[in-house]
Amino acid sequence: MRYIIVFLITMLFLTSCEKEESVIFDLNISPDEISRIELRGDHKTLVPNGVNKMGFRTFVYAKRKVMAYGRDEDTKEFYGKEIEEEFLVPSDQLPADYVKVYDGNGKVVEGNYYSTTTDVPGTVLQFYAKGGNLESNRLDITIRELPDESYEEIVIPVVFHILVPPATAAPGYDLSVEFLEGQLQRVSDAFNRKITTDPNAGNAKVVFKLATYDYNGLKMQEPGKNIVDISAADFTAMGTSSTKTTQYLAYILNKKKTLIWDPNKYMNIWVARFTTSTSTTGASTSYRMLAPSVIHSDYDLESIPGLTMKHMDRFTVNDVTDCRDVGFMVNLAALLSPSTVQGKNEFSLATPVAEYFGILQTRCDKYSYLNPDGDSDYCPDTYSFDYGYYPTVYKGNNLDGQPENDPTRPMEYFTSFNVLDMYSYKNSLSVDQVRRLRMVLERCPSRWAYKSDWAFTGGD
């Protein structure tokens, strides 16, 4: 009976092999089994300001003979054979300090991070990893020009309009001032290079703060909060659908005298539970926004690439035809549970804020909208990423689908810090994105709330 059971278990295992498979159970590695070492960097360029850092990551591979099982396609017979398999070695299976990263002069890069204030822009530095007698590939890192950050810091006043459904229709909710302050602080920190090691991070010198005076010039009881209780009649008119995005946008526009505060004094953010659906990207289930659409007549309509503009020298509440002209709507679930509406691609308020100021998405499905430079967001220092690498902050890009694509081109690896990347640390804007942001702030009248002190003083 014992032999029959063993036979049945063996057959069950073999019949489960749709294709040739191998399994390695023992991962204790000896140095002589290591076959190669691979080195990847956070990016290909580094800002030499002593703050930005280039991080390096090592991947150690080993080879081992293992048994592989499969089914012969012609005879349909099962087989087992010995093959040599290469596999990634878990870091905790390597001897301590076995692999180190070195610069081109053979000096160890401490902690696998490199920063500089002395390297001349345009210099190409080389780095490699070494373990035992094995050396990795060599990475070329280019030192870029220091960006001009001589512009003045500006403060953008923000009001959150909390849209609360009637108690008879749905549970009520509230957001504390402390919570809202924390959200804005995280956005400011990301925009101002305070919470990142991104080698290409820029400092926008833009601070977001809760307004302390309302549109009538009266001191707000709770800074930055405008609680709006939706009437039962209005909520019923929105319908019973679990997705009320369009209805909420129409409601805000219809109530614009109290729900759309003067765009020359405030940045408006409307918070509502406008959908219960989910999305990997979160672009439609986490927030709804529009990029700037008007530009001052002193500037050419095409001077901010990728945006469709018309000339206007002033932009007031009376010019609003869509509430997203002067603000954006955020799903309550995205703020309270950032992973609920986007899976592991955690939501950050910095993403819709950046898009509101004209920064474009970096997603690889934007390849069909490439500009002549082969870039999807008009910022050369950002990457678009291969969709096969999207569910991690460590990404790859072989420029698949781009013009004149070379299918033999090796994968370019990088780390996602950017607030516009999917599956990212979402803690920085790049130097070129900051340059674009400051351009929008200077040229677009619908984004001029920072020019007024009304929200902090109650008067002009």
Tab-separated table of C-alpha atoms in Angstrom:
chain	number	residue	atom	x	y	z
A	1	MET	CA	0.000	0.000	0.000
A	2	ARG	CA	2.857	2.375	0.848
A	3	TYR	CA	4.359	1.914	-2.655
A	4	ILE	CA	1.009	2.617	-4.295
A	5	ILE	CA	0.690	5.905	-2.393
A	6	VAL	CA	4.246	6.934	-3.347
A	7	PHE	CA	3.497	6.117	-6.994
A	8	LEU	CA	0.293	8.178	-6.979
A	9	ILE	CA	2.008	11.173	-5.399
A	10	THR	CA	4.821	10.957	-7.980
A	11	MET	CA	2.349	10.826	-10.859
A	12	LEU	CA	0.394	13.744	-9.451
A	13	PHE	CA	3.591	15.789	-9.326
A	14	LEU	CA	4.579	14.868	-12.878
A	15	THR	CA	1.175	15.523	-14.404
A	16	SER	CA	1.186	19.002	-12.885
A	17	CYS	CA	4.215	19.939	-15.010
A	18	GLU	CA	2.735	21.690	-18.035
A	19	LYS	CA	6.225	22.727	-19.114
A	20	GLU	CA	9.793	22.090	-18.038
A	21	GLU	CA	10.254	23.270	-14.460
A	22	SER	CA	13.022	23.161	-11.916
A	23	VAL	CA	13.015	23.876	-8.221
A	24	ILE	CA	15.961	24.827	-6.005
A	25	PHE	CA	15.358	24.129	-2.339
A	26	ASP	CA	18.810	24.693	-0.841
A	27	LEU	CA	19.947	28.303	-1.271
A	28	ASN	CA	23.052	28.165	0.917
A	29	ILE	CA	25.629	29.523	-1.500
A	30	SER	CA	29.365	29.052	-1.596
A	31	PRO	CA	31.463	31.712	-3.385
A	32	ASP	CA	32.567	29.265	-6.083
A	33	GLU	CA	28.937	28.827	-7.177
A	34	ILE	CA	28.475	32.547	-7.919
A	35	SER	CA	28.308	33.072	-11.681
A	36	ARG	CA	27.907	36.833	-12.109
A	37	ILE	CA	27.225	40.143	-10.363
A	38	GLU	CA	24.950	42.809	-11.795
A	39	LEU	CA	25.002	46.493	-10.794
A	40	ARG	CA	22.085	48.893	-11.255
A	41	GLY	CA	21.844	52.588	-10.421
A	42	ASP	CA	18.914	54.822	-9.471
A	43	HIS	CA	19.347	56.803	-12.699
A	44	LYS	CA	21.939	57.771	-15.303
A	45	THR	CA	22.536	61.368	-14.193
A	46	LEU	CA	23.281	63.064	-10.872
A	47	VAL	CA	22.882	66.666	-9.684
A	48	PRO	CA	26.170	67.638	-7.946
A	49	ASN	CA	24.686	69.581	-5.032
A	50	GLY	CA	25.765	67.278	-2.205
A	51	VAL	CA	22.101	66.585	-1.353
A	52	ASN	CA	21.005	64.387	-4.248
A	53	LYS	CA	22.439	60.884	-4.109
A	54	MET	CA	22.990	58.109	-6.611
A	55	GLY	CA	22.010	54.803	-5.085
A	56	PHE	CA	23.428	51.502	-6.345
A	57	ARG	CA	21.892	48.034	-6.061
A	58	THR	CA	23.725	44.756	-6.526
A	59	PHE	CA	22.268	41.486	-7.788
A	60	VAL	CA	24.275	38.302	-7.320
A	61	TYR	CA	23.528	35.208	-9.396
A	62	ALA	CA	24.695	31.626	-8.946
A	63	LYS	CA	24.537	28.460	-11.014
A	64	ARG	CA	23.656	25.024	-9.750
A	65	LYS	CA	22.780	21.658	-11.280
A	66	VAL	CA	19.201	20.712	-10.570
A	67	MET	CA	16.614	18.213	-11.737
A	68	ALA	CA	14.102	19.511	-14.275
A	69	TYR	CA	10.840	17.718	-15.047
A	70	GLY	CA	8.584	17.968	-18.054
A	71	ARG	CA	6.549	16.195	-20.714
A	72	ASP	CA	7.904	15.382	-24.165
A	73	GLU	CA	5.778	17.210	-26.745
A	74	ASP	CA	6.036	14.390	-29.278
A	75	THR	CA	5.856	11.231	-27.183
A	76	LYS	CA	3.869	12.806	-24.335
A	77	GLU	CA	6.085	10.851	-21.953
A	78	PHE	CA	7.245	12.362	-18.660
A	79	TYR	CA	10.928	12.795	-18.012
A	80	GLY	CA	13.415	14.126	-15.524
A	81	LYS	CA	16.840	15.457	-16.444
A	82	GLU	CA	19.708	17.320	-14.840
A	83	ILE	CA	20.287	20.899	-16.025
A	84	GLU	CA	22.366	23.854	-14.927
A	85	GLU	CA	20.170	26.678	-13.624
A	86	GLU	CA	21.143	30.281	-12.882
A	87	PHE	CA	19.212	32.006	-10.115
A	88	LEU	CA	19.219	35.208	-8.094
A	89	VAL	CA	20.807	34.686	-4.696
A	90	PRO	CA	18.909	36.168	-1.721
A	91	SER	CA	21.090	38.773	-0.037
A	92	ASP	CA	20.873	37.028	3.341
A	93	GLN	CA	22.494	33.940	1.805
A	94	LEU	CA	25.676	35.790	0.887
A	95	PRO	CA	28.677	36.183	3.182
A	96	ALA	CA	28.620	39.495	5.047
A	97	ASP	CA	30.122	42.348	2.989
A	98	TYR	CA	30.843	39.932	0.161
A	99	VAL	CA	29.840	42.448	-2.540
A	100	LYS	CA	30.923	46.099	-2.485
A	101	VAL	CA	30.463	48.984	-4.912
A	102	TYR	CA	33.528	50.892	-6.165
A	103	ASP	CA	34.108	54.076	-8.140
A	104	GLY	CA	36.398	54.220	-11.162
A	105	ASN	CA	39.420	54.790	-8.918
A	106	GLY	CA	38.756	51.633	-6.938
A	107	LYS	CA	37.437	53.474	-3.883
A	108	VAL	CA	34.569	51.847	-1.991
A	109	VAL	CA	31.243	53.690	-2.259
A	110	GLU	CA	30.137	53.757	1.359
A	111	GLY	CA	26.589	52.565	1.915
A	112	ASN	CA	26.191	52.181	-1.868
A	113	TYR	CA	25.300	55.898	-2.234
A	114	TYR	CA	27.364	58.516	-4.055
A	115	SER	CA	26.966	62.299	-3.878
A	116	THR	CA	29.291	65.103	-4.898
A	117	THR	CA	29.873	68.846	-4.965
A	118	THR	CA	33.242	68.737	-6.710
A	119	ASP	CA	32.688	66.828	-9.955
A	120	VAL	CA	32.483	69.057	-13.028
A	121	PRO	CA	29.183	68.999	-14.961
A	122	GLY	CA	29.518	66.796	-18.018
A	123	THR	CA	31.927	64.432	-16.266
A	124	VAL	CA	31.109	60.764	-16.768
A	125	LEU	CA	31.899	58.682	-13.694
A	126	GLN	CA	32.173	54.916	-13.718
A	127	PHE	CA	31.089	52.491	-10.997
A	128	TYR	CA	31.223	48.730	-10.579
A	129	ALA	CA	30.597	46.073	-7.964
A	130	LYS	CA	32.986	43.334	-6.935
A	131	GLY	CA	32.715	40.160	-4.888
A	132	GLY	CA	35.659	37.797	-4.589
A	133	ASN	CA	37.275	37.650	-8.046
A	134	LEU	CA	34.088	38.592	-9.892
A	135	GLU	CA	33.367	42.103	-11.143
A	136	SER	CA	30.026	43.411	-12.354
A	137	ASN	CA	29.161	45.425	-15.405
A	138	ARG	CA	30.366	49.045	-15.354
A	139	LEU	CA	27.820	51.834	-14.983
A	140	ASP	CA	28.385	55.277	-16.492
A	141	ILE	CA	26.889	58.125	-14.449
A	142	THR	CA	26.890	61.642	-15.934
A	143	ILE	CA	27.187	64.712	-13.717
A	144	ARG	CA	24.614	67.260	-14.879
A	145	GLU	CA	24.539	71.035	-14.650
A	146	LEU	CA	23.414	72.548	-11.376
A	147	PRO	CA	19.886	73.895	-11.890
A	148	ASP	CA	19.072	77.557	-11.363
A	149	GLU	CA	17.181	77.651	-8.066
A	150	SER	CA	17.520	81.376	-7.433
A	151	TYR	CA	13.754	81.995	-7.648
A	152	GLU	CA	11.849	83.110	-4.562
A	153	GLU	CA	9.841	80.717	-2.405
A	154	ILE	CA	6.095	81.058	-2.884
A	155	VAL	CA	3.201	79.992	-0.658
A	156	ILE	CA	0.002	78.574	-2.137
A	157	PRO	CA	-3.112	78.875	0.087
A	158	VAL	CA	-5.336	75.791	0.042
A	159	VAL	CA	-8.950	75.187	1.026
A	160	PHE	CA	-10.397	71.678	1.323
A	161	HIS	CA	-14.137	71.578	0.615
A	162	ILE	CA	-15.428	68.496	2.484
A	163	LEU	CA	-18.608	67.312	0.731
A	164	VAL	CA	-20.664	65.340	3.280
A	165	PRO	CA	-23.727	63.315	2.185
A	166	PRO	CA	-26.968	63.467	4.221
A	167	ALA	CA	-27.051	61.117	7.225
A	168	THR	CA	-30.143	59.402	5.806
A	169	ALA	CA	-28.236	58.354	2.678
A	170	ALA	CA	-24.670	57.492	3.727
A	171	PRO	CA	-22.310	57.625	6.715
A	172	GLY	CA	-20.938	61.072	7.461
A	173	TYR	CA	-17.234	61.850	7.742
A	174	ASP	CA	-14.790	64.537	8.731
A	175	LEU	CA	-11.087	65.268	8.321
A	176	SER	CA	-9.122	66.963	11.077
A	177	VAL	CA	-7.052	70.070	10.472
A	178	GLU	CA	-4.003	68.129	11.686
A	179	PHE	CA	-4.620	65.466	9.049
A	180	LEU	CA	-5.001	68.028	6.263
A	181	GLU	CA	-1.870	69.857	7.411
A	182	GLY	CA	0.019	66.568	7.300
A	183	GLN	CA	-1.162	65.929	3.748
A	184	LEU	CA	0.001	69.353	2.570
A	185	GLN	CA	3.314	69.059	4.429
A	186	ARG	CA	4.038	65.818	2.569
A	187	VAL	CA	3.332	67.580	-0.753
A	188	SER	CA	5.584	70.505	0.150
A	189	ASP	CA	8.382	68.171	1.241
A	190	ALA	CA	8.176	66.197	-2.008
A	191	PHE	CA	8.179	69.350	-4.133
A	192	ASN	CA	11.080	70.863	-2.181
A	193	ARG	CA	13.504	67.897	-2.137
A	194	LYS	CA	13.250	67.316	1.607
A	195	ILE	CA	12.359	63.617	1.809
A	196	THR	CA	14.210	61.975	-1.063
A	197	THR	CA	17.593	60.770	-2.264
A	198	ASP	CA	16.490	61.058	-5.913
A	199	PRO	CA	19.687	61.831	-7.888
A	200	ASN	CA	17.716	64.192	-10.155
A	201	ALA	CA	15.354	65.784	-7.628
A	202	GLY	CA	14.635	69.489	-7.957
A	203	ASN	CA	13.618	72.086	-5.379
A	204	ALA	CA	10.473	73.923	-6.486
A	205	LYS	CA	10.480	76.283	-3.479
A	206	VAL	CA	6.695	75.983	-3.359
A	207	VAL	CA	4.939	75.618	0.008
A	208	PHE	CA	1.296	74.617	0.451
A	209	LYS	CA	-0.562	75.928	3.509
A	210	LEU	CA	-4.123	75.849	4.798
A	211	ALA	CA	-6.002	79.120	4.353
A	212	THR	CA	-6.901	80.891	7.603
A	213	TYR	CA	-9.474	83.361	6.189
A	214	ASP	CA	-12.506	82.548	4.059
A	215	TYR	CA	-13.678	84.191	0.839
A	216	ASN	CA	-15.540	86.878	2.856
A	217	GLY	CA	-12.354	87.794	4.739
A	218	LEU	CA	-13.560	86.175	7.977
A	219	LYS	CA	-11.240	84.096	10.183
A	220	MET	CA	-11.955	80.411	9.639
A	221	GLN	CA	-12.919	78.384	12.697
A	222	GLU	CA	-10.909	75.479	11.284
A	223	PRO	CA	-8.125	76.551	8.896
A	224	GLY	CA	-8.456	75.227	5.367
A	225	LYS	CA	-11.767	73.411	5.968
A	226	ASN	CA	-15.073	74.231	4.327
A	227	ILE	CA	-17.645	71.651	5.438
A	228	VAL	CA	-20.503	71.307	2.959
A	229	ASP	CA	-23.571	69.288	3.991
A	230	ILE	CA	-25.262	68.029	0.839
A	231	SER	CA	-29.024	68.178	1.084
A	232	ALA	CA	-31.105	65.024	0.754
A	233	ALA	CA	-32.703	66.393	-2.416
A	234	ASP	CA	-29.350	67.148	-4.066
A	235	PHE	CA	-27.932	63.766	-3.073
A	236	THR	CA	-30.983	61.957	-4.416
A	237	ALA	CA	-30.632	63.872	-7.682
A	238	MET	CA	-27.121	62.450	-8.051
A	239	GLY	CA	-28.630	58.986	-8.519
A	240	THR	CA	-27.882	55.609	-6.974
A	241	SER	CA	-24.776	54.681	-8.948
A	242	SER	CA	-21.660	53.751	-6.943
A	243	THR	CA	-19.756	56.130	-9.229
A	244	LYS	CA	-20.926	59.726	-8.895
A	245	THR	CA	-17.929	61.500	-10.393
A	246	THR	CA	-19.823	63.413	-13.073
A	247	GLN	CA	-22.656	64.231	-10.686
A	248	TYR	CA	-20.267	65.639	-8.060
A	249	LEU	CA	-18.482	67.784	-10.649
A	250	ALA	CA	-21.828	69.176	-11.818
A	251	TYR	CA	-22.902	69.782	-8.205
A	252	ILE	CA	-19.731	71.773	-7.445
A	253	LEU	CA	-20.162	73.906	-10.563
A	254	ASN	CA	-23.827	74.525	-9.768
A	255	LYS	CA	-22.884	75.690	-6.235
A	256	LYS	CA	-19.857	77.663	-7.358
A	257	LYS	CA	-20.752	80.790	-5.367
A	258	THR	CA	-19.909	78.904	-2.158
A	259	LEU	CA	-17.963	75.862	-3.411
A	260	ILE	CA	-15.495	77.495	-5.810
A	261	TRP	CA	-13.453	80.058	-3.935
A	262	ASP	CA	-11.668	82.803	-5.873
A	263	PRO	CA	-8.816	81.132	-7.826
A	264	ASN	CA	-6.796	84.320	-7.426
A	265	LYS	CA	-6.796	83.704	-3.663
A	266	TYR	CA	-7.122	79.926	-3.126
A	267	MET	CA	-6.293	76.538	-4.575
A	268	ASN	CA	-9.525	74.512	-4.266
A	269	ILE	CA	-9.551	70.802	-3.367
A	270	TRP	CA	-12.933	69.073	-3.149
A	271	VAL	CA	-13.084	65.888	-1.070
A	272	ALA	CA	-15.952	63.453	-1.651
A	273	ARG	CA	-16.676	59.752	-1.683
A	274	PHE	CA	-17.357	59.973	-5.404
A	275	THR	CA	-16.688	56.343	-6.352
A	276	THR	CA	-16.296	52.917	-4.758
A	277	SER	CA	-14.554	51.372	-7.775
A	278	THR	CA	-10.832	50.648	-7.896
A	279	SER	CA	-8.030	51.192	-10.391
A	280	THR	CA	-4.396	50.170	-10.680
A	281	THR	CA	-3.375	53.680	-11.678
A	282	GLY	CA	-5.963	55.466	-9.551
A	283	ALA	CA	-6.176	58.285	-12.100
A	284	SER	CA	-9.971	58.135	-12.259
A	285	THR	CA	-10.806	56.558	-8.900
A	286	SER	CA	-8.465	58.596	-6.687
A	287	TYR	CA	-8.795	62.063	-8.170
A	288	ARG	CA	-10.148	64.102	-11.068
A	289	MET	CA	-8.247	67.100	-12.392
A	290	LEU	CA	-7.484	69.154	-15.499
A	291	ALA	CA	-4.180	70.699	-16.533
A	292	PRO	CA	-3.948	74.494	-16.986
A	293	SER	CA	-5.694	75.722	-20.141
A	294	VAL	CA	-5.036	79.484	-20.137
A	295	ILE	CA	-1.811	81.427	-20.522
A	296	HIS	CA	-1.025	85.142	-20.276
A	297	SER	CA	-0.808	86.962	-23.607
A	298	ASP	CA	2.850	87.824	-22.930
A	299	TYR	CA	3.685	84.199	-23.777
A	300	ASP	CA	3.233	82.036	-26.862
A	301	LEU	CA	0.424	79.495	-26.741
A	302	GLU	CA	2.944	76.696	-27.381
A	303	SER	CA	5.470	77.875	-24.793
A	304	ILE	CA	4.501	75.112	-22.324
A	305	PRO	CA	4.740	71.962	-24.470
A	306	GLY	CA	2.069	69.304	-24.158
A	307	LEU	CA	-0.675	71.687	-22.987
A	308	THR	CA	-3.446	73.160	-25.142
A	309	MET	CA	-3.752	76.827	-24.213
A	310	LYS	CA	-5.734	79.954	-24.975
A	311	HIS	CA	-4.782	83.512	-24.096
A	312	MET	CA	-6.336	85.136	-21.019
A	313	ASP	CA	-4.721	87.803	-18.860
A	314	ARG	CA	-7.049	87.243	-15.875
A	315	PHE	CA	-9.030	84.229	-14.717
A	316	THR	CA	-11.864	84.615	-12.217
A	317	VAL	CA	-14.716	82.510	-10.856
A	318	ASN	CA	-16.909	83.909	-13.641
A	319	ASP	CA	-14.606	82.300	-16.212
A	320	VAL	CA	-15.000	78.816	-14.711
A	321	THR	CA	-16.867	76.349	-16.937
A	322	ASP	CA	-15.609	73.258	-15.127
A	323	CYS	CA	-14.675	73.290	-11.443
A	324	ARG	CA	-11.431	71.544	-12.363
A	325	ASP	CA	-10.312	74.763	-14.074
A	326	VAL	CA	-9.381	76.049	-10.592
A	327	GLY	CA	-8.991	72.950	-8.424
A	328	PHE	CA	-9.348	69.180	-8.348
A	329	MET	CA	-11.523	66.546	-6.710
A	330	VAL	CA	-10.093	63.810	-4.459
A	331	ASN	CA	-11.780	60.582	-3.422
A	332	LEU	CA	-12.118	60.388	0.365
A	333	ALA	CA	-10.945	56.767	0.256
A	334	ALA	CA	-7.681	57.818	-1.403
A	335	LEU	CA	-6.852	60.199	1.445
A	336	LEU	CA	-7.898	57.905	4.285
A	337	SER	CA	-6.688	54.574	2.826
A	338	PRO	CA	-4.091	55.344	0.115
A	339	SER	CA	-3.786	51.723	-1.024
A	340	THR	CA	-7.531	50.999	-1.114
A	341	VAL	CA	-8.208	52.552	-4.515
A	342	GLN	CA	-4.849	51.763	-6.123
A	343	GLY	CA	-3.752	48.428	-4.678
A	344	LYS	CA	-0.081	48.550	-3.754
A	345	ASN	CA	0.334	51.640	-5.945
A	346	GLU	CA	-0.253	53.888	-2.962
A	347	PHE	CA	-1.950	57.230	-3.576
A	348	SER	CA	-0.174	60.488	-2.781
A	349	LEU	CA	-1.821	63.907	-2.805
A	350	ALA	CA	1.366	65.177	-4.474
A	351	THR	CA	0.324	63.428	-7.704
A	352	PRO	CA	-2.868	65.395	-8.499
A	353	VAL	CA	-1.246	68.595	-7.193
A	354	ALA	CA	1.631	68.136	-9.663
A	355	GLU	CA	-0.760	67.394	-12.524
A	356	TYR	CA	-2.871	70.415	-11.579
A	357	PHE	CA	0.236	72.508	-12.181
A	358	GLY	CA	0.838	71.029	-15.621
A	359	ILE	CA	3.251	68.180	-14.881
A	360	LEU	CA	2.387	65.252	-17.172
A	361	GLN	CA	2.231	61.545	-16.405
A	362	THR	CA	5.203	59.272	-17.129
A	363	ARG	CA	3.274	56.043	-17.775
A	364	CYS	CA	4.512	53.914	-20.659
A	365	ASP	CA	1.047	53.679	-22.221
A	366	LYS	CA	1.609	57.326	-23.134
A	367	TYR	CA	4.100	56.202	-25.807
A	368	SER	CA	1.548	56.993	-28.511
A	369	TYR	CA	1.804	60.660	-27.476
A	370	LEU	CA	5.573	60.959	-27.701
A	371	ASN	CA	7.021	64.303	-28.596
A	372	PRO	CA	9.824	64.632	-31.195
A	373	ASP	CA	12.462	64.006	-28.509
A	374	GLY	CA	10.998	60.575	-27.762
A	375	ASP	CA	9.651	61.700	-24.400
A	376	SER	CA	6.118	61.357	-23.033
A	377	ASP	CA	6.104	64.216	-20.501
A	378	TYR	CA	8.464	66.808	-22.030
A	379	CYS	CA	10.896	66.342	-19.139
A	380	PRO	CA	14.077	64.613	-20.385
A	381	ASP	CA	15.257	63.640	-16.896
A	382	THR	CA	12.245	61.384	-16.226
A	383	TYR	CA	11.800	57.825	-17.492
A	384	SER	CA	8.811	56.095	-18.963
A	385	PHE	CA	8.808	52.498	-17.814
A	386	ASP	CA	8.278	49.069	-19.314
A	387	TYR	CA	4.899	47.790	-18.154
A	388	GLY	CA	6.462	44.474	-17.193
A	389	TYR	CA	8.307	46.325	-14.414
A	390	TYR	CA	5.558	48.579	-13.099
A	391	PRO	CA	4.584	46.881	-9.765
A	392	THR	CA	7.773	47.923	-7.976
A	393	VAL	CA	9.761	51.081	-7.286
A	394	TYR	CA	12.649	49.465	-9.208
A	395	LYS	CA	11.798	49.694	-12.887
A	396	GLY	CA	13.158	48.886	-16.314
A	397	ASN	CA	12.808	50.579	-19.695
A	398	ASN	CA	14.002	49.162	-22.993
A	399	LEU	CA	12.129	51.878	-24.869
A	400	ASP	CA	9.686	49.275	-26.163
A	401	GLY	CA	7.262	50.791	-28.652
A	402	GLN	CA	9.182	54.007	-29.184
A	403	PRO	CA	10.226	55.234	-32.644
A	404	GLU	CA	13.267	53.541	-34.133
A	405	ASN	CA	13.186	51.041	-31.284
A	406	ASP	CA	16.063	48.582	-31.297
A	407	PRO	CA	14.737	45.260	-29.893
A	408	THR	CA	18.271	44.258	-28.919
A	409	ARG	CA	18.727	47.345	-26.770
A	410	PRO	CA	19.459	46.324	-23.172
A	411	MET	CA	17.048	47.162	-20.397
A	412	GLU	CA	17.727	50.475	-18.647
A	413	TYR	CA	17.008	50.195	-14.928
A	414	PHE	CA	16.089	53.024	-12.592
A	415	THR	CA	14.361	53.758	-9.290
A	416	SER	CA	10.959	55.469	-9.123
A	417	PHE	CA	10.997	58.426	-6.759
A	418	ASN	CA	8.740	60.591	-8.901
A	419	VAL	CA	5.239	61.605	-7.817
A	420	LEU	CA	4.000	60.930	-11.368
A	421	ASP	CA	5.335	57.346	-11.549
A	422	MET	CA	3.155	54.342	-10.793
A	423	TYR	CA	4.452	52.183	-7.928
A	424	SER	CA	6.910	54.768	-6.691
A	425	TYR	CA	8.273	56.330	-3.527
A	426	LYS	CA	6.399	59.433	-4.778
A	427	ASN	CA	8.670	61.765	-2.857
A	428	SER	CA	10.171	64.045	-5.508
A	429	LEU	CA	9.877	66.113	-8.654
A	430	SER	CA	12.771	66.038	-11.089
A	431	VAL	CA	14.807	69.114	-12.009
A	432	ASP	CA	13.047	69.405	-15.376
A	433	GLN	CA	9.623	68.956	-13.785
A	434	VAL	CA	10.400	71.766	-11.344
A	435	ARG	CA	11.419	73.994	-14.245
A	436	ARG	CA	8.082	73.239	-15.915
A	437	LEU	CA	6.150	73.851	-12.678
A	438	ARG	CA	7.712	77.274	-12.173
A	439	MET	CA	6.917	78.103	-15.788
A	440	VAL	CA	3.220	77.311	-15.231
A	441	LEU	CA	3.130	79.337	-12.007
A	442	GLU	CA	4.560	82.344	-13.814
A	443	ARG	CA	2.483	82.169	-16.993
A	444	CYS	CA	-0.949	80.677	-16.187
A	445	PRO	CA	-3.515	83.071	-14.599
A	446	SER	CA	-5.702	80.218	-13.311
A	447	ARG	CA	-2.788	79.157	-11.066
A	448	TRP	CA	-2.054	82.547	-9.487
A	449	ALA	CA	-3.464	82.043	-5.980
A	450	TYR	CA	0.043	82.532	-4.563
A	451	LYS	CA	0.005	86.184	-5.636
A	452	SER	CA	-2.558	87.115	-2.953
A	453	ASP	CA	-2.259	87.227	0.856
A	454	TRP	CA	-6.050	87.305	1.300
A	455	ALA	CA	-6.251	83.699	2.548
A	456	PHE	CA	-3.818	84.526	5.383
A	457	THR	CA	-4.796	88.102	6.217
A	458	GLY	CA	-8.451	88.495	5.237
A	459	GLY	CA	-7.655	91.472	3.006
A	460	ASP	CA	-5.594	92.541	0.001
